[in-house]
mmCIF file of C-alpha atoms and ligand atoms in Angstrom:
data_model
loop_
_atom_site.group_PDB
_atom_site.id
_atom_site.type_symbol
_atom_site.label_atom_id
_atom_site.label_comp_id
_atom_site.label_asym_id
_atom_site.label_seq_id
_atom_site.Cartn_x
_atom_site.Cartn_y
_atom_site.Cartn_z
ATOM 1 C CA MET A 455 48.125 30.444 15.606
ATOM 2 C CA ALA A 456 45.590 28.231 17.452
ATOM 3 C CA GLN A 457 44.462 25.443 15.585
ATOM 4 C CA LEU A 458 43.781 22.903 17.716
ATOM 5 C CA SER A 459 44.078 18.929 16.803
ATOM 6 C CA LEU A 460 42.533 15.733 17.999
ATOM 7 C CA ASP A 461 45.037 13.023 16.606
ATOM 8 C CA SER A 462 43.474 9.485 17.369
ATOM 9 C CA VAL A 463 42.701 10.529 21.030
ATOM 10 C CA THR A 464 42.525 7.657 23.256
ATOM 11 C CA LYS A 465 41.371 7.404 27.242
ATOM 12 C CA ARG A 466 40.944 4.631 29.285
ATOM 13 C CA PHE A 467 39.869 4.355 32.836
ATOM 14 C CA GLY A 468 40.661 0.492 33.615
ATOM 15 C CA ASN A 469 38.202 -1.399 31.868
ATOM 16 C CA VAL A 470 36.040 1.786 30.822
ATOM 17 C CA LEU A 471 37.223 2.947 27.132
ATOM 18 C CA ALA A 472 35.707 6.485 27.897
ATOM 19 C CA VAL A 473 37.342 7.827 24.569
ATOM 20 C CA GLU A 474 37.965 5.884 21.231
ATOM 21 C CA ASP A 475 40.516 6.973 18.648
ATOM 22 C CA VAL A 476 38.878 10.716 18.163
ATOM 23 C CA THR A 477 40.176 12.658 15.683
ATOM 24 C CA ILE A 478 38.711 16.124 15.219
ATOM 25 C CA ASP A 479 41.063 19.355 14.012
ATOM 26 C CA ILE A 480 39.464 22.708 15.194
ATOM 27 C CA ASP A 481 40.455 25.890 13.164
ATOM 28 C CA ASP A 482 42.154 28.591 14.390
ATOM 29 C CA GLY A 483 39.143 31.010 15.776
ATOM 30 C CA GLU A 484 36.351 28.079 15.609
ATOM 31 C CA PHE A 485 33.622 27.313 17.646
ATOM 32 C CA LEU A 486 33.347 23.528 18.086
ATOM 33 C CA VAL A 487 30.303 22.100 19.961
ATOM 34 C CA LEU A 488 31.009 18.667 21.718
ATOM 35 C CA VAL A 489 27.373 16.824 22.106
ATOM 36 C CA GLY A 490 25.815 13.676 23.040
ATOM 37 C CA PRO A 491 24.117 11.685 25.632
ATOM 38 C CA SER A 492 25.478 11.337 28.888
ATOM 39 C CA GLY A 493 28.571 9.080 29.660
ATOM 40 C CA CYS A 494 29.975 9.558 25.840
ATOM 41 C CA GLY A 495 32.777 10.546 26.752
ATOM 42 C CA LYS A 496 32.315 14.624 26.134
ATOM 43 C CA SER A 497 33.787 15.505 29.470
ATOM 44 C CA THR A 498 36.579 13.335 29.490
ATOM 45 C CA THR A 499 37.738 14.656 25.959
ATOM 46 C CA LEU A 500 37.958 18.155 26.978
ATOM 47 C CA ARG A 501 39.187 17.294 30.594
ATOM 48 C CA THR A 502 41.989 15.523 28.342
ATOM 49 C CA ILE A 503 42.413 18.447 26.065
ATOM 50 C CA ALA A 504 42.971 20.627 29.470
ATOM 51 C CA GLY A 505 45.336 18.213 30.778
ATOM 52 C CA LEU A 506 43.658 17.197 33.503
ATOM 53 C CA GLU A 507 43.245 13.508 32.266
ATOM 54 C CA THR A 508 46.432 11.861 30.544
ATOM 55 C CA ALA A 509 45.437 10.295 27.360
ATOM 56 C CA SER A 510 46.021 6.739 27.133
ATOM 57 C CA SER A 511 46.937 7.035 23.759
ATOM 58 C CA GLY A 512 47.315 9.718 20.491
ATOM 59 C CA ASP A 513 48.265 13.264 20.789
ATOM 60 C CA ILE A 514 46.883 16.460 21.194
ATOM 61 C CA ARG A 515 48.496 19.590 19.116
ATOM 62 C CA LEU A 516 48.281 23.174 19.250
ATOM 63 C CA GLY A 517 49.376 24.873 16.400
ATOM 64 C CA ASP A 518 52.533 22.810 15.818
ATOM 65 C CA THR A 519 53.152 22.077 19.369
ATOM 66 C CA SER A 520 52.478 18.846 21.101
ATOM 67 C CA LEU A 521 50.499 19.197 24.185
ATOM 68 C CA THR A 522 51.318 15.383 25.788
ATOM 69 C CA GLY A 523 53.254 15.805 28.443
ATOM 70 C CA LYS A 524 52.873 19.564 29.142
ATOM 71 C CA ARG A 525 50.859 20.390 32.806
ATOM 72 C CA PRO A 526 47.375 22.322 32.960
ATOM 73 C CA LYS A 527 48.844 25.395 33.200
ATOM 74 C CA GLU A 528 51.554 25.309 30.863
ATOM 75 C CA ARG A 529 48.841 24.927 27.738
ATOM 76 C CA ASP A 530 47.434 28.461 27.659
ATOM 77 C CA ILE A 531 43.782 27.097 27.410
ATOM 78 C CA ALA A 532 41.331 28.287 29.901
ATOM 79 C CA MET A 533 38.386 26.303 31.365
ATOM 80 C CA VAL A 534 34.635 27.221 32.040
ATOM 81 C CA PHE A 535 32.810 24.895 34.390
ATOM 82 C CA GLN A 536 29.291 23.953 34.969
ATOM 83 C CA SER A 537 29.734 24.612 38.742
ATOM 84 C CA TYR A 538 31.097 28.247 38.598
ATOM 85 C CA ALA A 539 33.922 27.480 41.225
ATOM 86 C CA LEU A 540 33.948 30.971 42.066
ATOM 87 C CA TYR A 541 35.666 32.069 45.752
ATOM 88 C CA PRO A 542 32.859 33.066 47.927
ATOM 89 C CA HIS A 543 35.134 35.440 49.951
ATOM 90 C CA MET A 544 36.645 37.679 47.128
ATOM 91 C CA THR A 545 35.094 40.183 45.372
ATOM 92 C CA VAL A 546 34.302 39.753 41.381
ATOM 93 C CA ARG A 547 37.197 41.996 40.392
ATOM 94 C CA GLU A 548 39.310 39.752 42.856
ATOM 95 C CA ASN A 549 38.056 36.650 41.273
ATOM 96 C CA MET A 550 38.476 37.746 37.679
ATOM 97 C CA ALA A 551 42.118 39.110 38.937
ATOM 98 C CA PHE A 552 43.187 35.815 40.610
ATOM 99 C CA GLY A 553 44.106 33.387 38.017
ATOM 100 C CA LEU A 554 46.554 36.260 36.397
ATOM 101 C CA GLU A 555 48.032 37.252 39.904
ATOM 102 C CA GLU A 556 49.414 33.387 39.951
ATOM 103 C CA SER A 557 50.452 32.467 36.994
ATOM 104 C CA THR A 558 51.678 35.918 35.196
ATOM 105 C CA ASP A 559 54.206 38.501 36.250
ATOM 106 C CA LEU A 560 52.047 41.383 34.939
ATOM 107 C CA ALA A 561 51.705 44.110 37.160
ATOM 108 C CA ALA A 562 48.909 45.224 39.329
ATOM 109 C CA ASP A 563 47.486 48.103 37.018
ATOM 110 C CA ALA A 564 47.749 45.931 33.920
ATOM 111 C CA ILE A 565 45.865 43.119 35.576
ATOM 112 C CA GLN A 566 43.560 45.567 36.753
ATOM 113 C CA ARG A 567 42.936 46.982 32.861
ATOM 114 C CA LYS A 568 42.169 43.408 31.913
ATOM 115 C CA VAL A 569 39.737 42.634 34.320
ATOM 116 C CA GLU A 570 37.804 46.307 33.549
ATOM 117 C CA ASP A 571 38.109 45.511 29.741
ATOM 118 C CA ALA A 572 36.700 41.798 30.459
ATOM 119 C CA ALA A 573 33.980 43.024 32.858
ATOM 120 C CA GLU A 574 32.904 45.676 29.652
ATOM 121 C CA LEU A 575 32.475 42.838 27.519
ATOM 122 C CA LEU A 576 30.402 41.058 29.467
ATOM 123 C CA ASP A 577 28.585 44.091 31.068
ATOM 124 C CA ILE A 578 29.156 43.236 34.675
ATOM 125 C CA THR A 579 31.404 46.571 35.633
ATOM 126 C CA GLU A 580 28.630 47.444 38.244
ATOM 127 C CA LEU A 581 29.515 43.942 40.056
ATOM 128 C CA LEU A 582 33.022 44.223 40.091
ATOM 129 C CA ASP A 583 33.028 44.967 43.917
ATOM 130 C CA ARG A 584 30.315 42.471 44.871
ATOM 131 C CA LYS A 585 30.511 39.256 46.113
ATOM 132 C CA PRO A 586 29.597 36.474 44.550
ATOM 133 C CA GLY A 587 26.563 35.785 47.085
ATOM 134 C CA GLU A 588 25.334 38.690 46.034
ATOM 135 C CA LEU A 589 24.693 37.681 41.941
ATOM 136 C CA SER A 590 22.130 35.763 40.391
ATOM 137 C CA GLY A 591 23.122 32.685 38.664
ATOM 138 C CA GLY A 592 23.418 33.997 35.298
ATOM 139 C CA GLN A 593 25.688 36.906 36.839
ATOM 140 C CA GLN A 594 27.983 34.189 38.540
ATOM 141 C CA GLN A 595 28.050 32.635 35.274
ATOM 142 C CA ARG A 596 29.758 35.652 33.566
ATOM 143 C CA VAL A 597 32.174 36.076 36.015
ATOM 144 C CA ALA A 598 33.233 32.834 35.647
ATOM 145 C CA LEU A 599 34.158 33.384 31.780
ATOM 146 C CA GLY A 600 35.487 36.746 32.709
ATOM 147 C CA ARG A 601 37.810 34.634 34.838
ATOM 148 C CA ALA A 602 38.935 32.870 31.611
ATOM 149 C CA ILE A 603 38.870 35.905 28.916
ATOM 150 C CA VAL A 604 40.923 37.770 31.119
ATOM 151 C CA ARG A 605 43.505 35.023 30.875
ATOM 152 C CA ASP A 606 43.679 35.660 26.828
ATOM 153 C CA PRO A 607 44.040 32.093 26.382
ATOM 154 C CA GLU A 608 44.804 30.323 22.691
ATOM 155 C CA VAL A 609 41.556 27.913 23.465
ATOM 156 C CA PHE A 610 38.466 28.057 25.749
ATOM 157 C CA LEU A 611 37.032 24.944 26.967
ATOM 158 C CA MET A 612 33.787 24.892 28.427
ATOM 159 C CA ASP A 613 31.997 22.278 29.948
ATOM 160 C CA GLU A 614 28.006 22.744 29.725
ATOM 161 C CA PRO A 615 28.381 26.462 31.447
ATOM 162 C CA LEU A 616 25.166 26.891 30.592
ATOM 163 C CA SER A 617 22.747 24.174 32.363
ATOM 164 C CA ASN A 618 22.890 25.432 35.819
ATOM 165 C CA LEU A 619 20.626 28.628 34.508
ATOM 166 C CA ASP A 620 17.064 28.306 33.542
ATOM 167 C CA ALA A 621 15.712 28.501 30.013
ATOM 168 C CA LYS A 622 15.423 32.111 29.574
ATOM 169 C CA LEU A 623 18.622 33.010 30.556
ATOM 170 C CA ARG A 624 20.009 30.073 29.072
ATOM 171 C CA ALA A 625 18.822 31.431 25.857
ATOM 172 C CA GLU A 626 19.855 34.761 26.412
ATOM 173 C CA MET A 627 23.705 33.642 27.392
ATOM 174 C CA ARG A 628 23.614 31.381 24.669
ATOM 175 C CA THR A 629 23.572 34.182 21.974
ATOM 176 C CA GLU A 630 25.844 36.365 24.493
ATOM 177 C CA LEU A 631 28.808 33.742 24.335
ATOM 178 C CA GLN A 632 28.668 33.872 20.850
ATOM 179 C CA ARG A 633 29.329 37.157 20.217
ATOM 180 C CA ILE A 634 31.533 37.294 23.016
ATOM 181 C CA GLN A 635 33.724 34.465 21.268
ATOM 182 C CA GLU A 636 32.911 36.074 17.862
ATOM 183 C CA ASP A 637 34.281 39.325 19.380
ATOM 184 C CA LEU A 638 37.147 37.414 20.653
ATOM 185 C CA ASP A 639 38.032 34.946 17.947
ATOM 186 C CA THR A 640 39.245 32.626 20.239
ATOM 187 C CA THR A 641 39.095 28.843 19.395
ATOM 188 C CA THR A 642 36.311 27.252 21.818
ATOM 189 C CA VAL A 643 35.526 23.261 22.573
ATOM 190 C CA TYR A 644 32.027 23.517 23.940
ATOM 191 C CA VAL A 645 30.234 20.541 26.056
ATOM 192 C CA THR A 646 26.863 20.418 25.958
ATOM 193 C CA HIS A 647 24.476 17.438 26.123
ATOM 194 C CA ASP A 648 21.598 19.736 25.248
ATOM 195 C CA GLN A 649 21.128 19.087 20.769
ATOM 196 C CA THR A 650 19.587 22.499 20.921
ATOM 197 C CA GLU A 651 22.749 24.681 22.308
ATOM 198 C CA ALA A 652 24.968 22.623 19.726
ATOM 199 C CA MET A 653 22.678 23.443 16.488
ATOM 200 C CA THR A 654 22.452 27.271 17.509
ATOM 201 C CA MET A 655 25.792 27.983 18.862
ATOM 202 C CA GLY A 656 28.501 25.926 16.948
ATOM 203 C CA ASP A 657 30.259 26.679 13.474
ATOM 204 C CA ARG A 658 30.370 22.813 13.608
ATOM 205 C CA ILE A 659 29.284 19.835 15.791
ATOM 206 C CA ALA A 660 30.991 16.960 16.537
ATOM 207 C CA ILE A 661 28.400 14.628 17.510
ATOM 208 C CA LEU A 662 30.008 11.302 20.446
ATOM 209 C CA ASP A 663 27.705 7.925 21.166
ATOM 210 C CA GLY A 664 29.803 5.692 23.722
ATOM 211 C CA GLY A 665 33.523 7.232 23.279
ATOM 212 C CA GLN A 666 33.575 7.455 19.193
ATOM 213 C CA LEU A 667 32.868 10.317 17.191
ATOM 214 C CA GLN A 668 30.085 9.337 14.883
ATOM 215 C CA GLN A 669 30.094 12.629 12.803
ATOM 216 C CA VAL A 670 32.064 16.166 12.545
ATOM 217 C CA GLY A 671 29.618 18.497 10.259
ATOM 218 C CA THR A 672 28.286 21.969 10.440
ATOM 219 C CA PRO A 673 24.752 22.208 12.152
ATOM 220 C CA LEU A 674 22.614 21.714 8.993
ATOM 221 C CA GLU A 675 25.414 19.106 7.519
ATOM 222 C CA VAL A 676 24.447 17.018 10.546
ATOM 223 C CA TYR A 677 20.788 17.959 10.671
ATOM 224 C CA HIS A 678 20.222 17.371 6.935
ATOM 225 C CA GLN A 679 22.953 15.077 5.947
ATOM 226 C CA PRO A 680 23.371 12.688 9.139
ATOM 227 C CA ALA A 681 26.448 9.664 8.914
ATOM 228 C CA ASN A 682 23.809 7.592 10.836
ATOM 229 C CA GLN A 683 20.896 6.701 12.723
ATOM 230 C CA PHE A 684 22.426 7.687 16.150
ATOM 231 C CA VAL A 685 23.232 10.933 14.573
ATOM 232 C CA ALA A 686 19.604 11.526 12.572
ATOM 233 C CA GLY A 687 18.049 10.596 16.064
ATOM 234 C CA PHE A 688 20.318 12.897 18.466
ATOM 235 C CA ILE A 689 19.853 15.836 16.281
ATOM 236 C CA GLY A 690 16.523 17.713 15.837
ATOM 237 C CA GLU A 691 13.434 18.202 18.493
ATOM 238 C CA PRO A 692 10.905 16.237 18.324
ATOM 239 C CA SER A 693 13.408 13.532 16.879
ATOM 240 C CA MET A 694 13.195 11.636 13.591
ATOM 241 C CA ASN A 695 10.854 9.228 12.999
ATOM 242 C CA PHE A 696 12.189 5.959 12.169
ATOM 243 C CA PHE A 697 10.521 2.852 10.605
ATOM 244 C CA GLU A 698 12.182 -0.616 10.205
ATOM 245 C CA MET A 699 11.471 -1.800 6.654
ATOM 246 C CA GLU A 700 11.801 -5.138 4.882
ATOM 247 C CA VAL A 701 13.535 -5.095 1.330
ATOM 248 C CA GLN A 702 11.082 -6.501 -0.977
ATOM 249 C CA GLY A 703 12.134 -5.729 -4.642
ATOM 250 C CA ASP A 704 12.223 -1.851 -5.333
ATOM 251 C CA ARG A 705 10.079 -1.672 -2.407
ATOM 252 C CA LEU A 706 10.267 -1.307 1.800
ATOM 253 C CA ALA A 707 7.565 -3.305 3.468
ATOM 254 C CA GLY A 708 6.753 -2.436 6.540
ATOM 255 C CA GLU A 709 4.382 -3.746 9.796
ATOM 256 C CA GLN A 710 2.793 -0.753 9.057
ATOM 257 C CA PHE A 711 2.970 0.583 5.449
ATOM 258 C CA PRO A 712 4.530 -0.253 2.191
ATOM 259 C CA TYR A 713 7.043 2.411 0.880
ATOM 260 C CA PRO A 714 7.852 2.253 -3.169
ATOM 261 C CA LEU A 715 11.141 2.874 -3.626
ATOM 262 C CA SER A 716 12.442 5.623 -6.838
ATOM 263 C CA ALA A 717 15.389 3.581 -8.968
ATOM 264 C CA GLU A 718 17.812 6.205 -7.242
ATOM 265 C CA HIS A 719 16.986 4.913 -4.024
ATOM 266 C CA ARG A 720 16.225 1.172 -4.759
ATOM 267 C CA GLU A 721 20.249 1.659 -6.134
ATOM 268 C CA ALA A 722 21.001 3.474 -2.446
ATOM 269 C CA VAL A 723 19.770 0.695 -0.246
ATOM 270 C CA GLY A 724 22.287 -1.844 -3.044
ATOM 271 C CA ASP A 725 22.473 -5.390 -1.081
ATOM 272 C CA ALA A 726 20.755 -4.083 2.090
ATOM 273 C CA THR A 727 17.970 -6.346 3.313
ATOM 274 C CA ARG A 728 16.411 -4.719 6.141
ATOM 275 C CA VAL A 729 16.414 -0.273 6.037
ATOM 276 C CA THR A 730 14.846 1.564 8.233
ATOM 277 C CA LEU A 731 13.255 4.535 7.061
ATOM 278 C CA GLY A 732 13.715 7.873 8.690
ATOM 279 C CA ILE A 733 11.567 10.908 8.089
ATOM 280 C CA ARG A 734 11.770 14.324 10.168
ATOM 281 C CA PRO A 735 8.524 15.252 11.498
ATOM 282 C CA GLU A 736 8.023 18.678 9.865
ATOM 283 C CA ASP A 737 8.622 16.651 6.751
ATOM 284 C CA VAL A 738 5.563 14.839 6.795
ATOM 285 C CA GLU A 739 2.569 16.418 5.230
ATOM 286 C CA LEU A 740 -1.203 16.029 6.530
ATOM 287 C CA VAL A 741 -3.081 15.855 2.852
ATOM 288 C CA PRO A 742 -6.819 15.970 2.511
ATOM 289 C CA ALA A 743 -6.780 12.448 0.449
ATOM 290 C CA VAL A 744 -5.095 9.437 -0.492
ATOM 291 C CA GLU A 745 -3.508 10.674 -4.135
ATOM 292 C CA THR A 746 0.042 9.426 -4.274
ATOM 293 C CA ASP A 747 1.464 5.664 -3.391
ATOM 294 C CA HIS A 748 3.578 7.629 -0.571
ATOM 295 C CA ASP A 749 0.098 8.801 1.558
ATOM 296 C CA PHE A 750 -1.434 6.715 4.316
ATOM 297 C CA GLU A 751 -4.448 6.812 6.281
ATOM 298 C CA THR A 752 -3.687 7.473 10.124
ATOM 299 C CA VAL A 753 -5.584 8.385 13.032
ATOM 300 C CA VAL A 754 -4.458 11.348 15.370
ATOM 301 C CA ASP A 755 -3.507 10.222 18.372
ATOM 302 C CA VAL A 756 -2.573 13.307 20.696
ATOM 303 C CA VAL A 757 -2.123 16.913 19.773
ATOM 304 C CA GLU A 758 0.635 19.457 21.429
ATOM 305 C CA PRO A 759 -0.339 23.017 20.593
ATOM 306 C CA MET A 760 2.813 24.529 21.055
ATOM 307 C CA GLY A 761 1.267 28.702 19.388
ATOM 308 C CA ASP A 762 3.282 28.712 16.387
ATOM 309 C CA GLU A 763 3.211 24.973 15.628
ATOM 310 C CA ASN A 764 0.892 21.692 16.367
ATOM 311 C CA VAL A 765 2.999 18.592 17.042
ATOM 312 C CA VAL A 766 0.950 15.524 16.244
ATOM 313 C CA TYR A 767 1.030 12.006 17.141
ATOM 314 C CA LEU A 768 -0.288 9.573 14.665
ATOM 315 C CA SER A 769 -0.699 6.360 14.811
ATOM 316 C CA PHE A 770 -1.909 3.785 11.665
ATOM 317 C CA ALA A 771 -4.559 2.136 13.532
ATOM 318 C CA ALA A 772 -7.365 3.832 16.244
ATOM 319 C CA ASP A 773 -6.219 1.121 19.033
ATOM 320 C CA GLU A 774 -2.585 1.108 18.271
ATOM 321 C CA GLU A 775 -0.236 3.495 20.340
ATOM 322 C CA HIS A 776 1.142 6.433 18.281
ATOM 323 C CA ALA A 777 3.771 5.179 15.635
ATOM 324 C CA PHE A 778 5.059 9.035 14.637
ATOM 325 C CA VAL A 779 5.121 12.736 15.049
ATOM 326 C CA ALA A 780 4.391 15.294 12.547
ATOM 327 C CA THR A 781 4.502 19.155 13.128
ATOM 328 C CA VAL A 782 2.257 21.049 11.420
ATOM 329 C CA ASP A 783 1.428 25.126 11.312
ATOM 330 C CA GLY A 784 0.024 26.188 14.978
ATOM 331 C CA MET A 785 -2.894 28.022 13.176
ATOM 332 C CA ARG A 786 -4.125 24.399 11.976
ATOM 333 C CA SER A 787 -7.146 23.240 13.686
ATOM 334 C CA ILE A 788 -6.654 19.297 14.305
ATOM 335 C CA ASP A 789 -8.267 17.223 16.929
ATOM 336 C CA ALA A 790 -7.351 14.001 18.368
ATOM 337 C CA GLY A 791 -9.186 10.684 17.317
ATOM 338 C CA GLN A 792 -9.982 12.240 13.522
ATOM 339 C CA PRO A 793 -8.659 10.949 10.653
ATOM 340 C CA ALA A 794 -5.232 12.141 9.211
ATOM 341 C CA VAL A 795 -3.734 11.267 5.842
ATOM 342 C CA ALA A 796 0.103 11.445 6.175
ATOM 343 C CA ARG A 797 2.273 12.009 3.198
ATOM 344 C CA PHE A 798 5.912 11.045 3.326
ATOM 345 C CA PRO A 799 7.615 12.565 0.624
ATOM 346 C CA GLU A 800 10.514 10.947 -1.235
ATOM 347 C CA GLU A 801 12.598 13.842 -1.503
ATOM 348 C CA ALA A 802 12.765 14.255 2.000
ATOM 349 C CA ILE A 803 13.062 10.545 3.206
ATOM 350 C CA HIS A 804 16.076 8.984 4.498
ATOM 351 C CA LEU A 805 17.205 5.565 4.447
ATOM 352 C CA PHE A 806 20.005 3.789 7.015
ATOM 353 C CA ASP A 807 20.870 0.321 6.906
ATOM 354 C CA THR A 808 19.048 -1.199 9.977
ATOM 355 C CA VAL A 809 21.707 -3.712 10.909
ATOM 356 C CA THR A 810 24.838 -1.103 10.876
ATOM 357 C CA GLY A 811 23.177 2.068 11.111
ATOM 358 C CA GLU A 812 24.959 3.733 8.429
ATOM 359 C CA ALA A 813 23.078 6.279 6.424
ATOM 360 C CA LEU A 814 22.478 4.501 2.858
ATOM 361 C CA ALA A 815 20.391 7.802 1.442
ATOM 362 C CA ASN A 816 19.881 11.368 2.893
ATOM 363 C CA ARG A 817 17.328 13.641 2.076
ATOM 364 C CA SER A 818 17.294 15.852 -1.005
ATOM 365 C CA LEU A 819 18.605 19.087 -0.424
ATOM 366 C CA ASP A 820 17.538 20.543 -3.875
ATOM 367 C CA ARG A 821 14.410 22.060 -2.587
ATOM 368 C CA LEU A 822 16.058 23.749 0.548
ATOM 369 C CA GLU A 823 18.672 25.132 -2.059
ATOM 370 C CA THR A 824 16.037 26.689 -4.101
ATOM 371 C CA THR A 825 14.167 28.442 -1.233
ATOM 372 C CA GLU A 826 16.920 30.190 -0.328
ATOM 373 C CA PRO A 827 16.312 33.822 -0.092
ATOM 374 C CA GLU A 828 18.691 36.229 -2.343
ATOM 375 C CA LEU A 829 20.464 38.689 -0.529
HETATM 376 P P1 ATP B 1233 28.160 13.313 31.261
HETATM 377 O O1 ATP B 1233 27.391 14.477 30.254
HETATM 378 O O2 ATP B 1233 26.824 12.713 31.907
HETATM 379 O O3 ATP B 1233 28.839 14.548 31.917
HETATM 380 P P2 ATP B 1233 29.884 12.629 29.663
HETATM 381 O O4 ATP B 1233 29.660 12.528 27.888
HETATM 382 O O5 ATP B 1233 30.712 13.773 29.609
HETATM 383 O O6 ATP B 1233 28.997 12.488 30.379
HETATM 384 P P3 ATP B 1233 32.420 11.342 30.685
HETATM 385 O O7 ATP B 1233 32.504 12.083 32.114
HETATM 386 O O8 ATP B 1233 33.188 11.822 29.830
HETATM 387 O O9 ATP B 1233 30.981 11.157 30.248
HETATM 388 O O10 ATP B 1233 32.448 10.014 30.801
HETATM 389 C C1 ATP B 1233 32.955 9.019 29.958
HETATM 390 C C2 ATP B 1233 32.809 7.470 30.403
HETATM 391 O O11 ATP B 1233 33.827 7.094 31.288
HETATM 392 C C3 ATP B 1233 31.509 7.055 31.271
HETATM 393 O O12 ATP B 1233 31.168 5.642 31.127
HETATM 394 C C4 ATP B 1233 32.088 7.209 32.426
HETATM 395 O O13 ATP B 1233 31.374 6.379 33.427
HETATM 396 C C5 ATP B 1233 33.886 6.967 32.175
HETATM 397 N N1 ATP B 1233 34.507 7.563 33.362
HETATM 398 C C6 ATP B 1233 34.441 9.570 33.185
HETATM 399 N N2 ATP B 1233 35.955 9.572 34.221
HETATM 400 C C7 ATP B 1233 35.953 8.169 35.067
HETATM 401 C C8 ATP B 1233 37.084 8.286 36.062
HETATM 402 N N3 ATP B 1233 37.206 8.874 36.414
HETATM 403 N N4 ATP B 1233 37.290 6.535 36.218
HETATM 404 C C9 ATP B 1233 36.395 5.830 36.094
HETATM 405 N N5 ATP B 1233 35.558 5.825 34.817
HETATM 406 C C10 ATP B 1233 35.406 7.325 34.460
#
């Protein structure tokens, strides 16, 4: 049983509160991604799970056993770092076997079998007799993974393991790592600052900011139902558009446009007086003419053709810097400088309390649910 539980884990370094009261239950076999901006406490959380740091307070449990007080070697946890930390004078085979030789009393042939099985899983069998200096970055990364896999641990901890690879290789290794983790079914905590990795790899994502846990949820939950404005802005590329508005009766008044609210949204706003309206770039529609009171006259500032889509930067007046971003079909012809009518459909908007950042209302998922293909 390898359920990993963090129970109110706090870690201080002198005056710095690196991790504050973090509670997460990670299921047996789950792939949990810890994500957040630089300095948010991701690595410290991971190092505390590994036993490389001691929590200032709180407890970490593996199954029913508390890990508090146990040394890293006693934790049945294998860690893969961003720097592969391979021994340059040893072959791949020796690098992978070394940890087992040191920490177990397995017979030499049993160790070799484990090394060869892991090498096959990682598709590096033909590299076993090479030294790290004779390998590409991606191959070295596989060896580093292999070294963790042979230990057959209860938990893998991975700290930005793909960040030294180029973009194409990183995308390949993302898929590969997911396959391996699914095959092995080992509970995994994976740290990254890259929201794309988080979205594509995690069964669930835990988002940290300033040492505090902001939300834990599946990729689609955190994308469509963010708990607060930080999560809404962090997850998604290009980021969600935000407009600070004032509540005036049953509408929002902003510097650039007014936004009438439905009764449902008005109720969700409650007593808040300042509200931030959020809308994802793909939910902004560029329509031929103003037809509803959620349509606004704008000017195209810059167009970035990405092939499959155009990323369109728009402003509310010709002499203004761009105010928001829309992503539209790549085949659609749109030129900088031309006027455009932007529609912010009410079912797609998010509303946040401007003061606290808390989500007051998230986008409706009705449309998403009804467009799901039947299998
Ligand atoms: P990055 O993505 O940049 O690696 P991170 O989210 O992993 O960042 P941590 O390395 O966990 O962040 O650091 C969290 C906070 O704790 C930061 O403010 C950092 O400066 C501080 N910190 C980390 N390690 C130490 C240490 N050994 N002594 C003092 N402060 C530390």
